[in-house]
mmCIF file of C-alpha atoms in Angstrom:
data_model
loop_
_atom_site.group_PDB
_atom_site.id
_atom_site.type_symbol
_atom_site.label_atom_id
_atom_site.label_comp_id
_atom_site.label_asym_id
_atom_site.label_seq_id
_atom_site.Cartn_x
_atom_site.Cartn_y
_atom_site.Cartn_z
ATOM 1 C CA MET I 572 -24.284 20.622 14.862
ATOM 2 C CA LEU I 573 -20.622 21.446 14.205
ATOM 3 C CA CYS I 574 -20.014 24.571 12.095
ATOM 4 C CA THR I 575 -18.291 23.684 8.831
ATOM 5 C CA SER I 576 -15.862 26.597 9.175
ATOM 6 C CA SER I 577 -14.418 25.117 12.375
ATOM 7 C CA ALA I 578 -14.715 21.478 11.365
ATOM 8 C CA LEU I 579 -11.876 19.080 10.638
ATOM 9 C CA VAL I 580 -11.704 15.877 8.628
ATOM 10 C CA VAL I 581 -9.516 12.823 9.197
ATOM 11 C CA GLY I 582 -8.052 10.484 6.594
ATOM 12 C CA ALA I 583 -6.219 7.297 7.533
ATOM 13 C CA ASP I 584 -4.252 4.804 5.458
ATOM 14 C CA CYS I 585 -3.693 1.585 7.396
ATOM 15 C CA GLY I 586 -1.296 -0.584 5.432
ATOM 16 C CA GLY I 587 0.865 -3.633 5.870
ATOM 17 C CA SER I 588 3.960 -1.663 6.866
ATOM 18 C CA ALA I 589 2.639 1.539 8.458
ATOM 19 C CA THR I 590 -0.442 3.518 9.492
ATOM 20 C CA ARG I 591 -0.606 7.135 8.330
ATOM 21 C CA VAL I 592 -3.190 9.711 9.368
ATOM 22 C CA VAL I 593 -3.898 13.203 8.060
ATOM 23 C CA VAL I 594 -6.038 15.864 9.753
ATOM 24 C CA ALA I 595 -7.245 18.642 7.468
ATOM 25 C CA THR I 596 -9.734 21.455 7.146
ATOM 26 C CA PRO I 597 -12.619 20.843 4.711
ATOM 27 C CA ASP I 598 -10.908 23.053 2.120
ATOM 28 C CA GLY I 599 -7.748 20.948 2.106
ATOM 29 C CA ARG I 600 -5.332 22.638 4.503
ATOM 30 C CA ILE I 601 -3.345 19.894 6.252
ATOM 31 C CA VAL I 602 -3.056 20.725 9.957
ATOM 32 C CA GLY I 603 -1.672 17.484 11.341
ATOM 33 C CA ARG I 604 -0.026 14.197 10.436
ATOM 34 C CA GLY I 605 0.540 11.029 12.395
ATOM 35 C CA ARG I 606 2.319 7.747 11.778
ATOM 36 C CA ALA I 607 2.388 4.445 13.629
ATOM 37 C CA GLY I 608 3.041 0.762 13.000
ATOM 38 C CA ALA I 609 1.455 -1.661 10.574
ATOM 39 C CA GLY I 610 -2.332 -1.448 10.421
ATOM 40 C CA ASN I 611 -3.459 -4.513 8.475
ATOM 41 C CA PRO I 612 -5.648 -6.622 10.837
ATOM 42 C CA VAL I 613 -5.154 -9.700 8.665
ATOM 43 C CA ALA I 614 -1.350 -9.551 8.676
ATOM 44 C CA ARG I 615 -1.021 -8.747 12.387
ATOM 45 C CA PRO I 616 -3.157 -9.148 15.528
ATOM 46 C CA PRO I 617 -6.250 -6.931 15.149
ATOM 47 C CA ALA I 618 -5.713 -5.358 18.569
ATOM 48 C CA ASP I 619 -2.210 -4.274 17.550
ATOM 49 C CA ALA I 620 -3.428 -2.919 14.201
ATOM 50 C CA ALA I 621 -6.220 -0.980 15.907
ATOM 51 C CA ALA I 622 -3.771 0.386 18.479
ATOM 52 C CA ALA I 623 -1.593 1.685 15.635
ATOM 53 C CA LEU I 624 -4.584 3.593 14.268
ATOM 54 C CA VAL I 625 -5.254 5.130 17.677
ATOM 55 C CA ALA I 626 -1.623 6.208 18.065
ATOM 56 C CA ALA I 627 -1.486 7.771 14.594
ATOM 57 C CA VAL I 628 -4.784 9.639 15.091
ATOM 58 C CA ARG I 629 -3.629 11.050 18.414
ATOM 59 C CA GLU I 630 -0.332 12.181 16.932
ATOM 60 C CA ALA I 631 -2.093 13.839 14.000
ATOM 61 C CA LEU I 632 -4.570 15.659 16.249
ATOM 62 C CA ALA I 633 -1.664 17.044 18.300
ATOM 63 C CA GLY I 634 -3.852 18.440 21.058
ATOM 64 C CA ARG I 635 -6.722 19.642 18.874
ATOM 65 C CA ASP I 636 -10.222 19.008 20.151
ATOM 66 C CA PRO I 637 -11.386 15.644 18.732
ATOM 67 C CA ALA I 638 -14.954 16.962 18.784
ATOM 68 C CA ARG I 639 -14.036 19.259 15.860
ATOM 69 C CA VAL I 640 -13.653 16.240 13.554
ATOM 70 C CA ALA I 641 -16.839 16.023 11.518
ATOM 71 C CA ARG I 642 -15.993 13.234 9.072
ATOM 72 C CA ALA I 643 -13.391 10.471 8.927
ATOM 73 C CA VAL I 644 -12.460 7.931 6.275
ATOM 74 C CA VAL I 645 -10.239 4.987 7.198
ATOM 75 C CA ALA I 646 -8.661 3.087 4.295
ATOM 76 C CA LEU I 647 -7.810 -0.333 5.615
ATOM 77 C CA ALA I 648 -5.695 -3.069 4.080
ATOM 78 C CA GLY I 649 -7.308 -6.308 5.208
ATOM 79 C CA ARG I 650 -10.692 -4.632 5.540
ATOM 80 C CA SER I 651 -12.418 -8.020 5.210
ATOM 81 C CA ALA I 652 -11.328 -8.764 8.788
ATOM 82 C CA LEU I 653 -13.987 -6.305 9.944
ATOM 83 C CA ASP I 654 -16.600 -8.823 8.855
ATOM 84 C CA ARG I 655 -15.726 -10.729 12.018
ATOM 85 C CA PRO I 656 -17.741 -9.236 14.895
ATOM 86 C CA ALA I 657 -14.856 -9.519 17.343
ATOM 87 C CA VAL I 658 -12.521 -7.556 15.062
ATOM 88 C CA ALA I 659 -15.165 -4.914 14.326
ATOM 89 C CA ALA I 660 -15.761 -4.502 18.052
ATOM 90 C CA CYS I 661 -12.022 -4.162 18.658
ATOM 91 C CA TYR I 662 -11.823 -1.319 16.138
ATOM 92 C CA ALA I 663 -14.961 0.347 17.485
ATOM 93 C CA ASP I 664 -13.428 0.378 20.985
ATOM 94 C CA ALA I 665 -10.175 1.753 19.579
ATOM 95 C CA TRP I 666 -11.994 4.504 17.715
ATOM 96 C CA ARG I 667 -13.772 5.608 20.869
ATOM 97 C CA ALA I 668 -10.383 5.756 22.572
ATOM 98 C CA THR I 669 -9.281 8.481 20.137
ATOM 99 C CA GLY I 670 -11.990 10.798 21.437
ATOM 100 C CA LEU I 671 -13.494 11.266 17.983
ATOM 101 C CA ARG I 672 -17.280 11.496 18.042
ATOM 102 C CA CYS I 673 -17.996 11.008 14.349
ATOM 103 C CA PRO I 674 -18.210 7.389 13.189
ATOM 104 C CA PRO I 675 -15.539 6.409 10.634
ATOM 105 C CA ARG I 676 -16.349 5.289 7.129
ATOM 106 C CA THR I 677 -14.105 2.347 6.300
ATOM 107 C CA VAL I 678 -13.003 1.629 2.739
ATOM 108 C CA GLY I 679 -10.567 -0.803 1.200
ATOM 109 C CA ASP I 680 -7.026 0.487 0.753
ATOM 110 C CA ALA I 681 -7.516 0.330 -3.024
ATOM 111 C CA VAL I 682 -10.163 3.074 -2.819
ATOM 112 C CA ALA I 683 -7.740 5.519 -1.194
ATOM 113 C CA ALA I 684 -4.855 4.453 -3.443
ATOM 114 C CA PHE I 685 -6.968 5.202 -6.516
ATOM 115 C CA ALA I 686 -8.080 8.558 -5.119
ATOM 116 C CA ALA I 687 -4.439 9.371 -4.384
ATOM 117 C CA GLY I 688 -3.866 9.473 -8.135
ATOM 118 C CA THR I 689 -7.036 10.995 -9.577
ATOM 119 C CA PRO I 690 -10.280 12.735 -8.594
ATOM 120 C CA ALA I 691 -12.134 10.570 -11.128
ATOM 121 C CA PRO I 692 -14.836 8.400 -9.540
ATOM 122 C CA SER I 693 -14.079 5.300 -11.603
ATOM 123 C CA GLY I 694 -11.069 3.576 -13.136
ATOM 124 C CA THR I 695 -8.376 1.056 -12.222
ATOM 125 C CA VAL I 696 -5.684 0.943 -9.568
ATOM 126 C CA LEU I 697 -2.703 -1.405 -9.333
ATOM 127 C CA ILE I 698 -0.977 -1.627 -5.964
ATOM 128 C CA ALA I 699 2.412 -3.317 -5.739
ATOM 129 C CA GLY I 700 4.084 -3.026 -2.378
ATOM 130 C CA THR I 701 4.698 -6.031 -0.169
ATOM 131 C CA GLY I 702 1.763 -7.660 -1.952
ATOM 132 C CA ALA I 703 0.074 -6.970 -5.289
ATOM 133 C CA VAL I 704 -3.543 -6.368 -6.253
ATOM 134 C CA ALA I 705 -5.495 -4.614 -8.994
ATOM 135 C CA ALA I 706 -8.964 -3.205 -8.421
ATOM 136 C CA ARG I 707 -11.686 -1.833 -10.642
ATOM 137 C CA ILE I 708 -13.089 1.250 -8.927
ATOM 138 C CA ILE I 709 -16.625 2.427 -9.683
ATOM 139 C CA GLU I 710 -17.938 5.565 -7.952
ATOM 140 C CA HIS I 711 -15.189 5.408 -5.314
ATOM 141 C CA SER I 712 -15.996 1.812 -4.373
ATOM 142 C CA VAL I 713 -14.271 -1.462 -5.244
ATOM 143 C CA ALA I 714 -16.260 -3.301 -7.923
ATOM 144 C CA HIS I 715 -13.917 -6.274 -8.274
ATOM 145 C CA THR I 716 -10.274 -7.227 -7.862
ATOM 146 C CA ALA I 717 -7.571 -9.446 -9.317
ATOM 147 C CA ASP I 718 -4.869 -11.165 -7.237
ATOM 148 C CA GLY I 719 -4.339 -9.743 -3.762
ATOM 149 C CA LEU I 720 -4.431 -13.345 -2.589
ATOM 150 C CA GLY I 721 -1.624 -13.049 -0.066
ATOM 151 C CA TRP I 722 1.916 -14.300 0.080
ATOM 152 C CA LEU I 723 1.058 -18.005 -0.090
ATOM 153 C CA LEU I 724 -1.537 -17.940 -2.883
ATOM 154 C CA GLY I 725 -0.689 -14.916 -5.002
ATOM 155 C CA ASP I 726 0.535 -11.306 -4.784
ATOM 156 C CA GLU I 727 2.534 -12.025 -7.938
ATOM 157 C CA GLY I 728 5.017 -9.305 -8.830
ATOM 158 C CA GLY I 729 4.855 -7.750 -5.354
ATOM 159 C CA GLY I 730 7.701 -7.244 -2.915
ATOM 160 C CA PHE I 731 7.358 -10.552 -1.095
ATOM 161 C CA TRP I 732 7.103 -12.439 -4.394
ATOM 162 C CA LEU I 733 10.191 -10.655 -5.731
ATOM 163 C CA GLY I 734 12.198 -11.285 -2.567
ATOM 164 C CA LEU I 735 11.203 -14.942 -2.566
ATOM 165 C CA GLU I 736 12.177 -15.363 -6.218
ATOM 166 C CA ALA I 737 15.555 -13.781 -5.505
ATOM 167 C CA ALA I 738 16.079 -16.157 -2.579
ATOM 168 C CA ARG I 739 15.102 -19.153 -4.726
ATOM 169 C CA LEU I 740 17.599 -18.142 -7.399
ATOM 170 C CA THR I 741 20.286 -17.656 -4.760
ATOM 171 C CA ALA I 742 19.619 -21.033 -3.121
ATOM 172 C CA ARG I 743 19.867 -22.824 -6.461
ATOM 173 C CA ALA I 744 23.114 -21.066 -7.352
ATOM 174 C CA LEU I 745 24.729 -21.807 -3.990
ATOM 175 C CA THR I 746 23.619 -25.418 -3.721
ATOM 176 C CA ALA I 747 24.816 -26.043 -7.291
ATOM 177 C CA GLY I 748 28.268 -24.866 -6.230
ATOM 178 C CA GLN I 749 28.610 -22.190 -8.909
ATOM 179 C CA ASP I 750 32.072 -20.635 -8.869
ATOM 180 C CA ARG I 751 30.856 -17.273 -10.149
ATOM 181 C CA THR I 752 27.571 -15.933 -8.861
ATOM 182 C CA GLY I 753 27.007 -12.239 -9.501
ATOM 183 C CA PRO I 754 25.724 -9.126 -7.695
ATOM 184 C CA LEU I 755 22.260 -10.483 -6.950
ATOM 185 C CA VAL I 756 23.281 -13.831 -5.482
ATOM 186 C CA ASP I 757 26.101 -12.212 -3.507
ATOM 187 C CA ALA I 758 23.817 -9.515 -2.065
ATOM 188 C CA VAL I 759 20.956 -11.864 -1.157
ATOM 189 C CA SER I 760 23.306 -14.432 0.358
ATOM 190 C CA THR I 761 24.957 -11.784 2.522
ATOM 191 C CA ALA I 762 21.669 -10.200 3.598
ATOM 192 C CA VAL I 763 20.106 -13.506 4.633
ATOM 193 C CA ARG I 764 23.164 -14.700 6.537
ATOM 194 C CA VAL I 765 23.412 -11.385 8.415
ATOM 195 C CA ALA I 766 19.714 -11.413 9.299
ATOM 196 C CA ALA I 767 19.684 -15.047 10.423
ATOM 197 C CA PRO I 768 23.231 -16.375 10.928
ATOM 198 C CA ALA I 769 23.478 -20.115 10.392
ATOM 199 C CA GLY I 770 27.231 -20.518 10.761
ATOM 200 C CA ASP I 771 27.417 -22.659 7.615
ATOM 201 C CA PRO I 772 28.896 -20.918 4.518
ATOM 202 C CA THR I 773 27.500 -23.520 2.119
ATOM 203 C CA GLY I 774 24.250 -23.495 0.178
ATOM 204 C CA ASP I 775 22.671 -25.605 2.919
ATOM 205 C CA GLY I 776 23.614 -22.912 5.411
ATOM 206 C CA PHE I 777 21.858 -20.302 3.288
ATOM 207 C CA VAL I 778 18.707 -22.415 3.184
ATOM 208 C CA THR I 779 18.763 -22.858 6.957
ATOM 209 C CA ALA I 780 19.232 -19.129 7.500
ATOM 210 C CA PHE I 781 16.485 -18.242 5.031
ATOM 211 C CA TYR I 782 13.881 -20.406 6.740
ATOM 212 C CA ALA I 783 14.659 -18.615 10.004
ATOM 213 C CA LEU I 784 13.710 -15.231 8.515
ATOM 214 C CA PRO I 785 10.469 -13.539 9.569
ATOM 215 C CA ARG I 786 8.119 -12.919 6.649
ATOM 216 C CA HIS I 787 8.706 -9.180 6.388
ATOM 217 C CA ARG I 788 12.427 -9.767 5.911
ATOM 218 C CA VAL I 789 11.699 -11.782 2.756
ATOM 219 C CA ALA I 790 9.967 -8.766 1.194
ATOM 220 C CA GLY I 791 12.964 -6.727 2.336
ATOM 221 C CA LEU I 792 15.116 -8.618 -0.188
ATOM 222 C CA ALA I 793 13.234 -7.006 -3.090
ATOM 223 C CA PRO I 794 15.349 -3.796 -3.176
ATOM 224 C CA LEU I 795 18.452 -5.954 -3.669
ATOM 225 C CA VAL I 796 16.999 -7.077 -7.000
ATOM 226 C CA LEU I 797 16.672 -3.447 -8.119
ATOM 227 C CA ASP I 798 20.234 -2.696 -6.984
ATOM 228 C CA ALA I 799 21.510 -5.709 -8.905
ATOM 229 C CA VAL I 800 19.711 -4.565 -12.061
ATOM 230 C CA ARG I 801 21.624 -1.277 -11.863
ATOM 231 C CA ALA I 802 24.822 -3.291 -11.450
ATOM 232 C CA GLY I 803 24.087 -5.110 -14.710
ATOM 233 C CA ASP I 804 23.044 -8.466 -13.245
ATOM 234 C CA ALA I 805 21.234 -10.491 -15.917
ATOM 235 C CA ASP I 806 19.373 -12.675 -13.400
ATOM 236 C CA ALA I 807 18.023 -9.607 -11.623
ATOM 237 C CA HIS I 808 16.906 -8.136 -14.935
ATOM 238 C CA ARG I 809 14.989 -11.311 -15.735
ATOM 239 C CA LEU I 810 13.241 -11.174 -12.356
ATOM 240 C CA ILE I 811 12.163 -7.575 -12.980
ATOM 241 C CA GLU I 812 10.816 -8.519 -16.400
ATOM 242 C CA THR I 813 8.903 -11.448 -14.925
ATOM 243 C CA ALA I 814 7.468 -9.254 -12.160
ATOM 244 C CA ALA I 815 6.275 -6.774 -14.798
ATOM 245 C CA ASP I 816 4.673 -9.629 -16.748
ATOM 246 C CA ARG I 817 2.759 -10.787 -13.661
ATOM 247 C CA LEU I 818 1.619 -7.271 -12.743
ATOM 248 C CA ALA I 819 0.499 -6.542 -16.293
ATOM 249 C CA ALA I 820 -1.530 -9.747 -16.305
ATOM 250 C CA THR I 821 -3.159 -8.677 -13.035
ATOM 251 C CA VAL I 822 -4.196 -5.329 -14.530
ATOM 252 C CA HIS I 823 -5.607 -6.989 -17.647
ATOM 253 C CA ALA I 824 -7.537 -9.482 -15.523
ATOM 254 C CA VAL I 825 -9.426 -6.823 -13.593
ATOM 255 C CA ALA I 826 -10.197 -4.174 -16.222
ATOM 256 C CA PRO I 827 -8.426 -4.184 -19.576
ATOM 257 C CA GLY I 828 -8.302 -0.636 -20.914
ATOM 258 C CA ALA I 829 -10.334 1.003 -18.136
ATOM 259 C CA GLU I 830 -9.172 4.586 -17.627
ATOM 260 C CA PRO I 831 -7.740 6.216 -15.665
ATOM 261 C CA LEU I 832 -5.080 3.833 -14.369
ATOM 262 C CA VAL I 833 -3.340 4.645 -11.089
ATOM 263 C CA LEU I 834 -0.132 2.941 -9.941
ATOM 264 C CA ALA I 835 0.412 2.719 -6.181
ATOM 265 C CA GLY I 836 2.630 0.931 -3.674
ATOM 266 C CA GLY I 837 6.358 1.179 -3.068
ATOM 267 C CA LEU I 838 7.476 -0.960 -6.007
ATOM 268 C CA LEU I 839 5.622 1.281 -8.473
ATOM 269 C CA THR I 840 5.900 4.739 -6.909
ATOM 270 C CA GLY I 841 9.558 4.518 -5.907
ATOM 271 C CA PRO I 842 12.428 3.159 -8.037
ATOM 272 C CA PRO I 843 11.532 3.240 -11.745
ATOM 273 C CA GLU I 844 12.670 -0.179 -12.953
ATOM 274 C CA ILE I 845 9.489 -2.212 -12.466
ATOM 275 C CA ARG I 846 7.241 0.731 -13.310
ATOM 276 C CA ALA I 847 9.004 1.284 -16.640
ATOM 277 C CA ALA I 848 8.872 -2.406 -17.549
ATOM 278 C CA LEU I 849 5.183 -2.543 -16.605
ATOM 279 C CA LEU I 850 4.201 0.518 -18.650
ATOM 280 C CA ALA I 851 6.057 -0.878 -21.659
ATOM 281 C CA ARG I 852 3.765 -3.898 -21.465
ATOM 282 C CA LEU I 853 0.536 -2.040 -20.774
ATOM 283 C CA GLN I 854 1.002 0.534 -23.529
ATOM 284 C CA ARG I 855 -1.359 2.973 -21.807
ATOM 285 C CA PRO I 856 -0.953 6.106 -19.691
ATOM 286 C CA ALA I 857 -0.905 5.869 -15.923
ATOM 287 C CA THR I 858 -0.790 8.226 -12.943
ATOM 288 C CA ILE I 859 1.467 7.594 -9.964
ATOM 289 C CA ALA I 860 -0.399 7.777 -6.656
ATOM 290 C CA GLY I 861 0.404 10.344 -4.022
ATOM 291 C CA ASP I 862 -0.310 9.897 -0.300
ATOM 292 C CA PRO I 863 -3.369 7.669 0.297
ATOM 293 C CA ALA I 864 -3.920 9.259 3.723
ATOM 294 C CA GLU I 865 -4.327 12.647 2.036
ATOM 295 C CA ALA I 866 -6.733 11.031 -0.421
ATOM 296 C CA ALA I 867 -8.716 9.525 2.458
ATOM 297 C CA ALA I 868 -8.985 13.012 3.990
ATOM 298 C CA TRP I 869 -10.295 14.277 0.629
ATOM 299 C CA LEU I 870 -12.917 11.526 0.607
ATOM 300 C CA ALA I 871 -13.914 12.540 4.135
ATOM 301 C CA ALA I 872 -14.234 16.168 3.062
ATOM 302 C CA ARG I 873 -16.465 15.073 0.178
ATOM 303 C CA ASP I 874 -18.686 13.312 2.666
ATOM 304 C CA LEU I 875 -19.021 16.623 4.531
ATOM 305 C CA THR I 876 -19.378 18.998 1.558
ATOM 306 C CA PRO I 877 -19.568 16.950 -1.681
ATOM 307 C CA THR I 878 -19.265 19.909 -4.070
ATOM 308 C CA ALA I 879 -16.634 21.929 -2.203
ATOM 309 C CA ALA I 880 -13.644 19.653 -1.636
ATOM 310 C CA GLU I 881 -11.026 20.115 -4.364
ATOM 311 C CA HIS I 882 -8.799 17.092 -4.932
ATOM 312 C CA ARG I 883 -5.691 19.139 -5.720
ATOM 313 C CA ALA I 884 -5.982 20.972 -2.391
ATOM 314 C CA PHE I 885 -5.651 17.698 -0.490
ATOM 315 C CA VAL I 886 -3.443 15.404 -2.556
ATOM 316 C CA THR I 887 0.106 16.367 -3.460
ATOM 317 C CA PRO I 888 1.044 14.954 -6.891
ATOM 318 C CA HIS I 889 3.736 12.316 -6.812
ATOM 319 C CA ARG I 890 6.895 13.323 -8.676
ATOM 320 C CA PRO I 891 9.425 10.469 -8.655
ATOM 321 C CA GLY I 892 12.993 11.632 -9.018
ATOM 322 C CA PRO I 893 15.871 9.913 -10.839
ATOM 323 C CA VAL I 894 17.592 7.025 -9.109
ATOM 324 C CA THR I 895 21.305 7.684 -8.638
ATOM 325 C CA GLY I 896 22.247 5.001 -6.132
ATOM 326 C CA PRO I 897 21.036 1.867 -4.377
ATOM 327 C CA SER I 898 17.315 1.759 -3.733
ATOM 328 C CA ALA I 899 15.774 2.244 -0.315
ATOM 329 C CA PRO I 900 14.229 -0.770 1.400
ATOM 330 C CA CYS I 901 10.623 -1.616 0.614
ATOM 331 C CA ALA I 902 9.033 -0.346 3.340
ATOM 332 C CA PRO I 903 -1.930 7.784 -5.110
ATOM 333 C CA VAL I 904 -16.683 14.471 -9.368
ATOM 334 C CA ALA I 905 -18.751 15.112 -6.540
ATOM 335 C CA VAL I 906 -21.494 12.641 -5.754
ATOM 336 C CA ALA I 907 -25.126 13.628 -5.465
ATOM 337 C CA SER I 908 -25.354 12.334 -1.912
ATOM 338 C CA PRO I 909 -22.700 11.305 0.619
ATOM 339 C CA PRO I 910 -21.974 7.585 0.962
ATOM 340 C CA LYS I 911 -23.198 5.520 3.848
ATOM 341 C CA ARG I 912 -21.419 6.163 7.124
ATOM 342 C CA GLY I 913 -21.311 3.984 10.184
ATOM 343 C CA VAL I 914 -19.198 2.240 12.724
ATOM 344 C CA PHE I 915 -16.375 -0.091 11.753
ATOM 345 C CA GLY I 916 -17.634 -2.912 9.627
ATOM 346 C CA SER I 917 -20.695 -1.080 8.298
ATOM 347 C CA GLY I 918 -19.175 1.363 5.813
ATOM 348 C CA VAL I 919 -19.099 0.741 2.101
ATOM 349 C CA GLU I 920 -15.928 -0.349 0.402
#
């Protein structure tokens, strides 16, 4: 049996835009970090998502003996894909390729996002990044969710939704032949035409160019809305207010008043505009999530030594700074017994 003093734990956050891995000692000293491509097996081919996890784990280990890793928690966006035997087998093969001997415990990304904001075992988390979902967390497991239905059926108030709404507004303005548009329409029109040139300067040309965009580029229009708000664009301000309305409704649908509330995802942990509008509607305190990979490592350490792992040793508090310019593109109680562990597809969410 591995001595606890020489053991390591691994935490992974596999999201729609990136996979992040942290290697730490059981007392919270971070000894390695790794990053790779998108890790959501629903949004991309499972083999590619699993390969991203392997690459990030290897980078984080940085030559350390994989046999020293005693516990691992993998927080996975699109975890439901592991219910398919072929996908679970793909991830099991990938995990063996890392050299790690301990089986991973897989959890939904909402579990790690909540733990990235608080050590409390139960509460609510709202994630607004490319998509949007709220989850009620009970004893570090997802009890139920609201929204998170994907870009076609839901994710209201998330980055894709916001980018799509901005494109809709722009298409209507251009096809109506408005003489004066404004910062938002000008910025979205330029961005779409650069990304997918159509050669036609009219509104029809914008529509043609927009339909040629890959899906992730639609979510990439969301920061232009925030920039336009700072430029005083009334249309952009209305979109931000509507996004906050949708996100507030999602929180209320899953757990009205349940404390603590953690806000996670790029739209809520980065630029303050949507976060401020949301909190004005919720009228309740909230914590901004830190790094979910660090939180996953904390959960792994709790599996190893439930009473010894201190949350603050693992998770760095998130301290958003003031926004002074254009936003960056859209690209946080010990248990009596450790939770069930097993191969991919058999952990508890």
